[in-house]
Amino acid sequence: MDYDGDGMLDIIVGDRNGFIHYYRRTSENPVTLTKEPDLVCGGVTIDVGYNAAPVCVDWDEDGERDLLVGTQGGEVRLYHNDTIDTDPVYNTYTFIESSGSAINHYRNCPQVLDMNQDGKKDLLCGANDYRIYYYENTGTNAEPVFSGSESIINTGSSGARFWVNDWNEDGLLDVLASNFNGFVQVYIQQSTSITEEGGIGLQRRLTPDLNPFSSSVTITSSGFGQGTLTLYDMSGRALLTEPFCGSFLLSGSGLAGGCYIVEVRDAEGTAALKLMKL
């Protein structure tokens, strides 16, 4: 990820002892990295005890990148960024909760992305009990709310760790998972990239003319009235919102390569679609 906003990808990594290291990229060709001081909170080096598992995301959609950290004890800490996005400063932390209690999975390894394609960031947690847990966001993108979880993958051995990406480049997100056995398992998503709300079912659908796409893609719909179209990146950040009435030409200009989510909403509900930009 680009931690300092200079256009080059850096590395933020947690270690066994509970600290979070920052390696800043200083050149692209050749790739060089400079070890910066470990991340701090309130002027004190962050120490979560053991097995820090960090992920950076704009949690509250204020334009500033925050920090989530999974811990050995099982909680997920949220460090709110109190300054600009290119130079994060953390002064306090809270725990991410579900149904009013702190989420807890021993040796928690979290990731944040929109799993159900509704335009809101959800939470995934890899745990020591073999499993990967899915927490659906029932609140808003700026104020996530979780009310329980479901186990979506059993890796077969303790220490579940994972990454979500489009492994086979079909425009659908897949899961790469590992555990203490040392193997890497690939879980390929087979379903189409459409979800609906409002009880109308498959009569309400979105269809792209190209997916993956390069320069542009035309999105058409069936079963929708006049509404709005919103484009999200995979962290759940809204990139654009435009009126929608049956068809929309989405330009790829200015979009980096990767996965995006298009959501169309009208008075009857929503549908969403995953897109792959080449």
Coordinates of C-alpha atoms in Angstrom, one line a residue:
M1 CA 0.0 0.0 0.0
D2 CA 1.0 3.6 -0.5
Y3 CA 1.3 4.7 3.1
D4 CA 2.8 8.2 2.6
G5 CA 0.9 9.1 -0.6
D6 CA 4.0 9.5 -2.8
G7 CA 2.7 7.2 -5.5
M8 CA 5.0 4.2 -4.6
L9 CA 3.8 1.1 -2.7
D10 CA 5.2 0.7 0.8
I11 CA 5.0 -2.2 3.3
I12 CA 3.2 -2.1 6.7
V13 CA 3.8 -5.4 8.5
G14 CA 3.1 -6.7 12.0
D15 CA 5.5 -9.0 13.8
R16 CA 5.4 -11.9 16.4
N17 CA 6.3 -9.5 19.2
G18 CA 3.3 -7.2 18.7
F19 CA 5.0 -4.3 16.9
I20 CA 4.1 -2.8 13.5
H21 CA 7.0 -2.0 11.1
Y22 CA 6.9 0.6 8.3
Y23 CA 9.1 0.0 5.2
R24 CA 9.0 3.1 2.9
R25 CA 9.7 2.7 -0.7
T26 CA 12.2 5.2 -2.0
S27 CA 12.6 4.1 -5.6
E28 CA 10.8 1.9 -8.1
N29 CA 13.5 0.7 -10.4
P30 CA 15.4 -0.8 -8.7
V31 CA 13.0 -1.3 -5.8
T32 CA 14.5 0.1 -2.6
L33 CA 12.9 0.3 0.8
T34 CA 13.9 2.3 3.9
K35 CA 13.0 1.0 7.4
E36 CA 11.2 3.8 9.2
P37 CA 10.4 3.9 12.9
D38 CA 7.7 1.5 14.1
L39 CA 4.2 2.9 14.1
V40 CA 3.2 4.8 17.3
C41 CA 0.1 5.8 19.1
G42 CA 0.1 8.8 21.4
G43 CA 3.8 9.1 20.9
V44 CA 4.4 5.5 22.2
T45 CA 5.3 2.6 20.0
I46 CA 2.3 0.4 19.2
D47 CA 2.6 -2.9 21.0
V48 CA -0.4 -5.3 20.9
G49 CA 1.3 -8.0 22.9
Y50 CA 1.9 -10.7 20.3
N51 CA 1.1 -11.4 16.6
A52 CA 0.2 -7.9 15.3
A53 CA -1.8 -8.2 12.1
P54 CA -2.3 -4.6 10.6
V55 CA -4.5 -3.4 7.8
C56 CA -4.9 0.2 6.6
V57 CA -8.3 1.5 5.6
D58 CA -10.3 4.7 5.7
W59 CA -12.7 3.3 8.3
D60 CA -15.0 6.3 8.8
E61 CA -14.8 7.7 5.2
D62 CA -13.3 11.0 6.3
G63 CA -10.6 10.9 3.7
E64 CA -7.9 9.9 6.2
R65 CA -6.4 6.3 6.3
D66 CA -7.0 4.6 9.7
L67 CA -5.3 1.5 11.1
L68 CA -6.9 -1.8 12.2
V69 CA -4.8 -4.3 14.0
G70 CA -5.6 -7.9 14.8
T71 CA -4.1 -9.2 18.1
Q72 CA -3.0 -12.4 19.7
G73 CA -5.8 -11.9 22.3
G74 CA -8.4 -11.9 19.6
E75 CA -9.6 -8.3 19.5
V76 CA -9.4 -6.0 16.5
R77 CA -8.0 -2.5 17.5
L78 CA -9.1 0.6 15.5
Y79 CA -6.5 3.4 15.6
H80 CA -8.2 6.5 14.2
N81 CA -6.0 8.8 12.1
D82 CA -6.2 12.3 13.6
T83 CA -4.2 14.1 10.8
I84 CA -3.7 14.0 7.1
D85 CA -3.7 10.9 4.9
T86 CA -0.1 11.2 3.8
D87 CA 1.3 11.4 7.4
P88 CA -1.1 9.4 9.7
V89 CA -1.0 10.2 13.5
Y90 CA -2.8 7.9 15.9
N91 CA -3.5 9.1 19.5
T92 CA -6.0 6.5 20.8
Y93 CA -7.6 3.2 19.8
T94 CA -10.9 1.4 20.4
F95 CA -12.1 -2.1 19.8
I96 CA -14.2 -3.2 16.8
E97 CA -17.5 -4.5 18.2
S98 CA -20.2 -6.9 17.1
S99 CA -23.6 -6.8 18.8
G100 CA -22.2 -4.6 21.5
S101 CA -19.2 -6.7 22.4
A102 CA -15.6 -6.6 21.2
I103 CA -15.0 -9.0 18.4
N104 CA -12.7 -11.8 19.6
H105 CA -11.0 -14.6 17.7
Y106 CA -7.7 -15.9 19.1
R107 CA -4.8 -14.8 16.9
N108 CA -7.1 -12.6 14.9
C109 CA -6.0 -11.6 11.3
P110 CA -8.5 -9.1 9.9
Q111 CA -9.1 -7.8 6.4
V112 CA -11.6 -5.2 5.2
L113 CA -13.5 -5.3 1.9
D114 CA -17.0 -5.4 0.5
M115 CA -17.8 -9.1 0.4
N116 CA -21.6 -8.9 -0.4
Q117 CA -21.2 -6.1 -3.0
D118 CA -23.6 -3.7 -1.3
G119 CA -21.1 -0.8 -1.4
K120 CA -20.3 -1.0 2.4
K121 CA -17.1 -2.3 3.9
D122 CA -17.4 -5.7 5.7
L123 CA -14.9 -7.4 8.0
L124 CA -13.2 -10.8 7.6
C125 CA -11.2 -12.4 10.4
G126 CA -8.8 -15.3 10.1
A127 CA -8.7 -17.2 13.4
N128 CA -6.6 -19.8 15.2
D129 CA -9.6 -22.2 15.2
Y130 CA -9.0 -23.1 11.5
R131 CA -11.7 -20.7 10.2
I132 CA -12.3 -17.4 8.4
Y133 CA -15.2 -15.4 9.8
Y134 CA -17.4 -13.0 7.8
Y135 CA -19.0 -10.0 9.6
E136 CA -21.5 -8.2 7.4
N137 CA -21.8 -4.5 7.8
T138 CA -25.4 -3.7 8.6
G139 CA -24.7 0.0 9.2
T140 CA -23.3 2.5 6.7
N141 CA -19.9 2.7 4.9
A142 CA -18.9 5.6 7.2
E143 CA -20.2 4.0 10.4
P144 CA -19.9 0.2 10.1
V145 CA -22.1 -1.9 12.4
F146 CA -21.8 -5.7 12.9
S147 CA -24.3 -8.0 14.4
G148 CA -22.7 -11.4 14.5
S149 CA -20.7 -13.5 12.0
E150 CA -20.6 -16.6 10.0
S151 CA -17.8 -19.0 9.2
I152 CA -17.2 -19.0 5.5
I153 CA -14.0 -21.1 5.1
N154 CA -12.5 -23.9 7.2
T155 CA -8.8 -24.2 6.3
G156 CA -8.5 -27.6 8.0
S157 CA -5.8 -26.6 10.5
S158 CA -5.1 -23.9 13.1
G159 CA -3.7 -20.4 12.4
A160 CA -6.0 -19.4 9.4
R161 CA -4.4 -16.6 7.5
F162 CA -5.7 -15.3 4.1
W163 CA -5.7 -12.8 1.3
V164 CA -8.6 -11.8 -1.0
N165 CA -7.8 -11.2 -4.7
D166 CA -9.0 -12.1 -8.1
W167 CA -6.7 -15.1 -8.5
N168 CA -8.0 -16.2 -11.9
E169 CA -8.7 -12.7 -13.3
D170 CA -12.4 -13.4 -14.0
G171 CA -13.6 -10.3 -12.2
L172 CA -14.7 -12.2 -9.1
L173 CA -12.8 -12.1 -5.8
D174 CA -11.2 -15.3 -4.6
V175 CA -9.6 -16.3 -1.3
L176 CA -6.0 -17.5 -0.8
A177 CA -5.7 -19.1 2.7
S178 CA -2.9 -20.8 4.7
N179 CA -2.5 -22.3 8.1
F180 CA 0.2 -23.9 10.4
N181 CA 0.5 -26.8 7.9
G182 CA 2.3 -24.5 5.6
F183 CA 0.1 -25.0 2.5
V184 CA -1.6 -22.3 0.5
Q185 CA -5.2 -23.1 -0.5
V186 CA -7.1 -21.2 -3.3
Y187 CA -10.9 -20.8 -3.0
I188 CA -12.3 -19.7 -6.4
Q189 CA -15.6 -17.8 -6.4
Q190 CA -18.0 -19.4 -8.8
S191 CA -21.1 -17.3 -8.5
T192 CA -22.0 -14.3 -10.7
S193 CA -21.2 -10.9 -9.4
I194 CA -24.8 -9.6 -8.8
T195 CA -26.7 -9.1 -5.5
E196 CA -30.1 -7.8 -4.9
E197 CA -32.3 -6.3 -2.2
G198 CA -36.0 -5.5 -2.1
G199 CA -37.4 -8.9 -2.9
I200 CA -37.5 -8.7 -6.7
G201 CA -34.8 -11.3 -7.2
L202 CA -33.1 -12.1 -10.5
Q203 CA -35.5 -9.8 -12.4
R204 CA -33.3 -7.0 -11.1
R205 CA -29.9 -7.3 -12.6
L206 CA -26.9 -5.4 -13.9
T207 CA -25.0 -6.4 -17.0
P208 CA -21.6 -5.0 -18.3
D209 CA -20.8 -5.2 -22.0
L210 CA -17.2 -5.9 -21.0
N211 CA -15.7 -7.5 -17.9
P212 CA -12.8 -7.2 -17.5
F213 CA -12.7 -3.8 -19.3
S214 CA -9.9 -1.4 -20.3
S215 CA -11.0 2.0 -21.7
S216 CA -14.7 1.9 -20.8
V217 CA -17.6 -0.3 -19.9
T218 CA -21.3 0.1 -20.5
I219 CA -23.6 -1.1 -17.7
T220 CA -27.2 -1.8 -18.5
S221 CA -30.0 -3.0 -16.1
S222 CA -33.3 -4.8 -16.1
G223 CA -36.0 -4.3 -13.5
F224 CA -34.7 -0.9 -12.4
G225 CA -36.4 2.5 -12.4
Q226 CA -34.7 5.8 -12.3
G227 CA -32.0 5.9 -9.6
T228 CA -28.3 6.4 -8.9
L229 CA -25.1 4.6 -9.8
T230 CA -22.2 4.6 -7.4
L231 CA -18.7 3.3 -8.1
Y232 CA -16.7 1.9 -5.1
D233 CA -13.1 0.7 -4.7
M234 CA -12.5 -2.5 -2.8
S235 CA -12.0 -0.7 0.5
G236 CA -15.6 0.6 0.1
R237 CA -14.7 4.2 -0.8
A238 CA -17.2 5.9 -3.1
L239 CA -15.3 7.2 -6.2
L240 CA -18.3 8.6 -8.1
T241 CA -22.1 8.9 -7.9
E242 CA -24.2 9.6 -11.0
P243 CA -27.9 9.5 -12.0
F244 CA -28.9 6.1 -13.6
C245 CA -31.8 5.4 -15.9
G246 CA -31.2 2.0 -17.5
S247 CA -27.7 2.4 -18.9
F248 CA -24.4 4.1 -18.0
L249 CA -21.1 4.5 -19.8
L250 CA -18.3 4.2 -17.2
S251 CA -14.9 5.6 -18.3
G252 CA -11.8 3.8 -17.2
S253 CA -9.8 7.0 -17.4
G254 CA -8.1 7.7 -14.1
L255 CA -8.9 4.3 -12.7
A256 CA -6.0 2.1 -11.6
G257 CA -6.1 -1.5 -12.6
G258 CA -8.0 -3.7 -10.2
C259 CA -11.4 -4.6 -8.9
Y260 CA -14.3 -2.2 -8.4
I261 CA -17.9 -2.4 -7.4
V262 CA -20.8 -0.7 -9.1
E263 CA -24.0 -0.3 -7.2
V264 CA -27.3 0.9 -8.6
R265 CA -30.0 2.0 -6.3
D266 CA -33.7 3.0 -6.9
A267 CA -36.8 3.2 -4.8
E268 CA -37.2 -0.6 -4.8
G269 CA -33.7 -1.6 -3.6
T270 CA -30.2 -2.2 -5.0
A271 CA -28.1 -4.4 -7.1
A272 CA -24.3 -4.5 -7.3
L273 CA -21.7 -5.8 -9.8
K274 CA -18.0 -6.5 -9.5
L275 CA -15.8 -5.1 -12.3
M276 CA -12.2 -5.7 -13.2
K277 CA -10.2 -2.8 -14.7
L278 CA -7.2 -3.9 -16.7

